[in-house]
Coordinates of C-alpha atoms in Angstrom, one line a residue:
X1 CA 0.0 0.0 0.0
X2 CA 0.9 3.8 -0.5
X3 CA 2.6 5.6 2.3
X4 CA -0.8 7.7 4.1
X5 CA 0.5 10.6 5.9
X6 CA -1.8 12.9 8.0
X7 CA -1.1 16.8 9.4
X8 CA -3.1 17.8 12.7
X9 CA -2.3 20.6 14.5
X10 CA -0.8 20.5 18.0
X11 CA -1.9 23.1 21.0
X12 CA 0.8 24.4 22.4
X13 CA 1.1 26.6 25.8
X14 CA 3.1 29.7 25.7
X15 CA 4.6 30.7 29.2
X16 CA 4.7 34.3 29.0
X17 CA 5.0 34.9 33.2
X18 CA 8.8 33.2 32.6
X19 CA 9.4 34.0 29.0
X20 CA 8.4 38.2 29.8
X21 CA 11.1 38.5 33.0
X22 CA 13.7 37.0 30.4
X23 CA 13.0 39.4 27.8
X24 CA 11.4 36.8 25.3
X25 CA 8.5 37.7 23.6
X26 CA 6.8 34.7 20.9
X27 CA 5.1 36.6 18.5
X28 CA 3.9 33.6 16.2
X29 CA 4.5 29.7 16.8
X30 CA 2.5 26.6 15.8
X31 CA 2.9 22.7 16.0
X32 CA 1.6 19.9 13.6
X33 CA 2.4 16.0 14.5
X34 CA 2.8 14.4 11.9
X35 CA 1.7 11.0 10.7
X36 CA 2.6 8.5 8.8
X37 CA 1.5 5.1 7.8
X38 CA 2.8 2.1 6.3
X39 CA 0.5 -0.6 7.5
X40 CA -2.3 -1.2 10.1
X41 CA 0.5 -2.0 12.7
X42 CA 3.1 0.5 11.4
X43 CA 2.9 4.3 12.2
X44 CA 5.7 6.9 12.1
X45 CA 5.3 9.9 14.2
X46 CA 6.6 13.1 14.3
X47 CA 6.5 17.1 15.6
X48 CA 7.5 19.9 13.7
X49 CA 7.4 23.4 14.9
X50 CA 7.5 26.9 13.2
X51 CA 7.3 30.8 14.6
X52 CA 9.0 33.7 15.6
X53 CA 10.6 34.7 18.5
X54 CA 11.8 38.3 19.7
X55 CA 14.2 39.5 22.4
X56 CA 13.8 42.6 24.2
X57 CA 17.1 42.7 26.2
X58 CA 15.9 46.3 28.0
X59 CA 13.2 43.6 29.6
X60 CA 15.8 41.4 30.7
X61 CA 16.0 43.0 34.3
X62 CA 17.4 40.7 37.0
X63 CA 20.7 38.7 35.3
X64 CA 22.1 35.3 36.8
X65 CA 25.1 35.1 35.0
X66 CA 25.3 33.9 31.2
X67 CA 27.7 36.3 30.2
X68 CA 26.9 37.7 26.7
X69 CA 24.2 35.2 26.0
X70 CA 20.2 35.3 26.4
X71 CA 19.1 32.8 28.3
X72 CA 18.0 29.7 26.4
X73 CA 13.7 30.1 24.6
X74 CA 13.7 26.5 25.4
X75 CA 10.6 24.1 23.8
X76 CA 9.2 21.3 26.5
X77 CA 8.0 18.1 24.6
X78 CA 6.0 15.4 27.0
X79 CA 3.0 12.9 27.1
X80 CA -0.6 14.2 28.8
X81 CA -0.5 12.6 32.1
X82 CA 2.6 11.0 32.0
X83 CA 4.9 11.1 35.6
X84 CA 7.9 11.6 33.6
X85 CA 8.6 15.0 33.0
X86 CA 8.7 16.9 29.4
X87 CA 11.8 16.6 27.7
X88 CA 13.6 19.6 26.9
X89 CA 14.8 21.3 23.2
X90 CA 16.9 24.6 23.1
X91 CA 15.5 26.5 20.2
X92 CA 17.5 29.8 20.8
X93 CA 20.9 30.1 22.2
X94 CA 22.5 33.0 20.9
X95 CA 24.2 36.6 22.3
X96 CA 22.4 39.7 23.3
X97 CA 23.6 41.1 20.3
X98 CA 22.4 39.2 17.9
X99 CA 19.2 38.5 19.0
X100 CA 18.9 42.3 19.7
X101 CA 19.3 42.7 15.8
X102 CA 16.2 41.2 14.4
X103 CA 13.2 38.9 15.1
X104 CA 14.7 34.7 15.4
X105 CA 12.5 32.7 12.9
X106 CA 12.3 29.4 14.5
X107 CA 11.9 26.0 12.3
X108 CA 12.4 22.5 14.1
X109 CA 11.4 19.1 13.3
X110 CA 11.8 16.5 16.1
X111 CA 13.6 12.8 16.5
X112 CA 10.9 10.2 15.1
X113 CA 9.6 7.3 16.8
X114 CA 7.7 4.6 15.6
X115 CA 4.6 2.8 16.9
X116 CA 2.0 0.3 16.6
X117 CA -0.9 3.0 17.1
X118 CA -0.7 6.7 16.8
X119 CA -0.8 8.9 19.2
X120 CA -3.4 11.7 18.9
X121 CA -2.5 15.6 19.2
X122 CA -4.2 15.1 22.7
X123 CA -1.4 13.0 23.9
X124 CA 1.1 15.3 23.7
X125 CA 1.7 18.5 25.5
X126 CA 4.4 21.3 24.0
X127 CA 5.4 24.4 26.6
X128 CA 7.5 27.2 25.4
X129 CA 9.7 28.8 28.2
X130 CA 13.2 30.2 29.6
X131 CA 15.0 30.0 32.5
X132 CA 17.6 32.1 34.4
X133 CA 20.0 28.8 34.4
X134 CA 20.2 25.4 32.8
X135 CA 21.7 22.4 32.1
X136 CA 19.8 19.9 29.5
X137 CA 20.5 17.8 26.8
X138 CA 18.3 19.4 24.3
X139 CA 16.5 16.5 22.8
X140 CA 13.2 17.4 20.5
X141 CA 11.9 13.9 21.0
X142 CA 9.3 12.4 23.1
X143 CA 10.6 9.6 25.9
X144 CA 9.1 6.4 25.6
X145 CA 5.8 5.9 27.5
X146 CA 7.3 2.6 29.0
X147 CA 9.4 3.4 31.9
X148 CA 10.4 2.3 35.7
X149 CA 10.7 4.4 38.0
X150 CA 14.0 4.7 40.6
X151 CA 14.4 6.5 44.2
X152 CA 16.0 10.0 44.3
X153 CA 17.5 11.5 47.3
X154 CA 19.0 15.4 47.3
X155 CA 21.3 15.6 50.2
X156 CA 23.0 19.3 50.5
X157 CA 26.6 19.8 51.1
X158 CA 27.4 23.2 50.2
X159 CA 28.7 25.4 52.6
X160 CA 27.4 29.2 52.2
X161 CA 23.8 28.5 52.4
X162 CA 23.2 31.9 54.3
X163 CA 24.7 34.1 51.1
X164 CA 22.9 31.4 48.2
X165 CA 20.9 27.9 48.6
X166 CA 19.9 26.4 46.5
X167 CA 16.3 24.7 46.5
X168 CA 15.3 21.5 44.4
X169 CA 11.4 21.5 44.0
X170 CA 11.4 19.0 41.4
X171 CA 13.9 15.5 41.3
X172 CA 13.2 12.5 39.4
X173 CA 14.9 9.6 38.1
X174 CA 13.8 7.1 35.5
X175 CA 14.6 4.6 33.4
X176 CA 13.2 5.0 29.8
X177 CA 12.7 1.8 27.9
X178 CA 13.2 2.5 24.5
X179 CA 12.5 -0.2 21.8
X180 CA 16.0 -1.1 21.0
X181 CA 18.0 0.1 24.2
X182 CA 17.5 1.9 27.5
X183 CA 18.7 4.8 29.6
X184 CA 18.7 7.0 32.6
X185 CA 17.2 10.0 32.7
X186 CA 17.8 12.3 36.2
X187 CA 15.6 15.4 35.9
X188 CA 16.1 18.2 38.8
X189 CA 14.3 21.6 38.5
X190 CA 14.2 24.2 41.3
X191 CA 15.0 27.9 42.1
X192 CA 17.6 29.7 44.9
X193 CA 17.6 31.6 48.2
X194 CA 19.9 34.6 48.4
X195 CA 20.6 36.2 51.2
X196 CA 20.9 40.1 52.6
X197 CA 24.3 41.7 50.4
X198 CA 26.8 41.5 53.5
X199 CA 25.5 37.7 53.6
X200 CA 26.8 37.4 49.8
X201 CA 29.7 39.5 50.5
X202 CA 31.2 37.2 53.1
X203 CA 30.8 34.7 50.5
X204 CA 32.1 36.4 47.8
X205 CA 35.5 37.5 50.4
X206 CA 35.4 33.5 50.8
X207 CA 35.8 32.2 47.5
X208 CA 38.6 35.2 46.3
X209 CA 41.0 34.2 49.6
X210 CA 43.5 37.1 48.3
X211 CA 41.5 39.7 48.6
X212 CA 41.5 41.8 51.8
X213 CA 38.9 40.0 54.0
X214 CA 37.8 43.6 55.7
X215 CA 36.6 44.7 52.2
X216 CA 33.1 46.6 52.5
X217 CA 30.8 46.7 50.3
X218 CA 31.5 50.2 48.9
X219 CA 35.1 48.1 48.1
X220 CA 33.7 45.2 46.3
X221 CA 30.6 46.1 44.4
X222 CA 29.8 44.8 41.8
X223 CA 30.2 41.2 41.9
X224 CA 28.7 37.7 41.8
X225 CA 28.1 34.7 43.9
X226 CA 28.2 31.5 41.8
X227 CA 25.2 29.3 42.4
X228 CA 26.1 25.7 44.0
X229 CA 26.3 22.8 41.5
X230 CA 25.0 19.5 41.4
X231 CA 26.7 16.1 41.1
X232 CA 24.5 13.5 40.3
X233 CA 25.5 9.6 41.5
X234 CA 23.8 6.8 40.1
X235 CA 24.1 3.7 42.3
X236 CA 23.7 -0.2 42.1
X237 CA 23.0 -3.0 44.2
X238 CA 24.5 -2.7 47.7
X239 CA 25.4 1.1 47.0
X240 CA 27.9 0.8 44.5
X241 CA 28.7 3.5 42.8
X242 CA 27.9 3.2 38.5
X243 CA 28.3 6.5 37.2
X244 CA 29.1 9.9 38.9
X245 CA 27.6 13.4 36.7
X246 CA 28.4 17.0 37.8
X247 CA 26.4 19.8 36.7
X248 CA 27.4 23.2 36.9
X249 CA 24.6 25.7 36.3
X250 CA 26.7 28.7 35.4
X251 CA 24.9 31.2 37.3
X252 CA 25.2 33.3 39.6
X253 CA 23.5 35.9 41.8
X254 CA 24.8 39.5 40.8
X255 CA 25.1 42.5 43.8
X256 CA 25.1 45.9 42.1
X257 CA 27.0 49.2 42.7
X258 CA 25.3 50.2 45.4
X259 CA 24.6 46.8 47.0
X260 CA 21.2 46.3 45.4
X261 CA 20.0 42.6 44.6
X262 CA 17.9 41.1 42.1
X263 CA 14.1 41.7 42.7
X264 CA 13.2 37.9 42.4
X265 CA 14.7 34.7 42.7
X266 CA 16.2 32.8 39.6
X267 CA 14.6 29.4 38.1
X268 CA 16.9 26.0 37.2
X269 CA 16.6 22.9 35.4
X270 CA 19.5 20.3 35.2
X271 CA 19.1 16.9 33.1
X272 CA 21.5 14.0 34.0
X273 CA 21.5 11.1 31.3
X274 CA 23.4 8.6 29.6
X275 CA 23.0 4.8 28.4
X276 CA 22.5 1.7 30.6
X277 CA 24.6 -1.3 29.6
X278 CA 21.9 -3.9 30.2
X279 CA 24.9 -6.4 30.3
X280 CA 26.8 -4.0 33.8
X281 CA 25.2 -3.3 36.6
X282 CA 21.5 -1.4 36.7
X283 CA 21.1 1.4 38.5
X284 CA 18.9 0.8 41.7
X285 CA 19.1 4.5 43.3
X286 CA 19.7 8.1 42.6
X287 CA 21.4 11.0 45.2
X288 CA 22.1 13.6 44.4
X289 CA 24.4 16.3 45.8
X290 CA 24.3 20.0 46.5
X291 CA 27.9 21.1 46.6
X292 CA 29.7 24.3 46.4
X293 CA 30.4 25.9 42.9
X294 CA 34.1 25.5 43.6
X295 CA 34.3 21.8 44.5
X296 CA 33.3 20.9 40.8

């Protein structure tokens, strides 16, 4: 029989209350899965994406590091319902200057995956968002609806919780069963806690050990406190140790000239991953730790 191929259109939420703090604004986008057919049992499926985005860096008020780049318009791909959270695409990561220039067309197809019946435009949700820091893969692809489930614990370890701590609201681990192979997927999410400027200054004096350690504020101003990192340990049978993943989330919380801090509190999302040898050990646990930006 011929190849049947069917177009529907996919809804897709738009989350201005994180996209407008970051300076993104979308001013078009649409989604269509597409489907196609090559027998009764056989469907290939996949997402393809098309808009325009714009970057107002004037709007981009409170910085957490990033240097000369935007933060991330990132595209979040999951299944309606499913515990395991969306999978996440960078569709934009470029300077301030560039994407100061001129509107950013945007044009992505996803990974493909094949199954015995389709999946309807209801089964799938797509999210457009930024946030202040990340660390993903940047997959467009939907995870495999078959999937086990392991237990995470977030132990923190880092040491100048009264200038930043950070806070995990979000931590998951769980093996996706693809239908050739399997992997780990360790998904953390969560914002940070900054405290008064002397707080952060006493930090700051902490980390840069040659500097005089009776510097005010007046001295020092302006300057950063790197947000803590994450190291992500993936463990077997009887605690043994299978693979060990840091994750450095390259932001920071800025103090101005004159002392002043950020008027709200920056958002994270870290992915671990990587492939499970079914013939080595599986992974039975997750932990993972909050450490100090330095001991990376």
């Amino acid at each position: 029989m011929d190849d049947d191929k069917t177009v529907q259109r996919l809804d897709l939420d738009v989350d201005e209350l994180s996209l407008s703090p970051l300076g993104w604004q979308i001013e078009e986008i649409q989604a269509h899965l597409v489907t196609t057919t090559y027998s009764e049992w056989e469907h290939h499926q996949e997402i393809e994406l098309s808009g325009t985005a714009r970057f107002h860096g004037e709007e981009w008020s409170d910085r957490f590091g990033g240097g000369d780049y935007a933060p991330a318009l990132l595209l979040a791909v999951g299944r309606t319902g499913s515990p395991v959270p969306p999978q996440y695409k960078r569709l934009v990561m470029e300077t301030v200057t560039k994407l100061s220039e001129r509107p950013r067309h945007l044009s992505e197809k996803s990974s493909s995956w094949e199954c015995e019946s389709p999946l309807s435009p209801e089964e799938i949700t797509l999210r457009i968002t930024a946030m202040d820091a990340e660390e993903i893969e940047s997959d467009f692809g939907l995870a495999p609806e078959k999937h086990s489930v392991l237990p995470v614990e977030v132990i923190d370890e880092s040491t100048q919780t009264a200038a930043v701590q950070l806070t995990v609201t979000t931590s998951s681990a769980h093996v996706l069963h693809d239908l050739y192979d399997s992997r780990l997927r360790v998904h953390l999410a969560g914002g940070a806690v900054f405290g008064a400027p002397e707080q952060l200054l006493a930090a700051h004096l902490a980390v840069h050990d040659w500097r005089d350690q009776d510097s005010t504020l007046e001295d020092e101003c302006p300057f950063g406190v790197s947000l803590p990192g994450l190291v992500v340990e993936t463990l077997g049978e009887g605690g043994a140790l299978i693979r060990e993943t840091e994750i450095d989330l390259s932001g920071s919380i800025p103090v101005g000239e004159a002392g002043e801090l950020p008027a709200r509190s920056p958002r994270w999302i870290a992915d671990a991953e990587h492939d499970l040898d079914h013939s080595a050990r599986l992974p039975t646990r997750v932990i993972v730790r909050i450490v100090d930006a330095d001991d990376l």
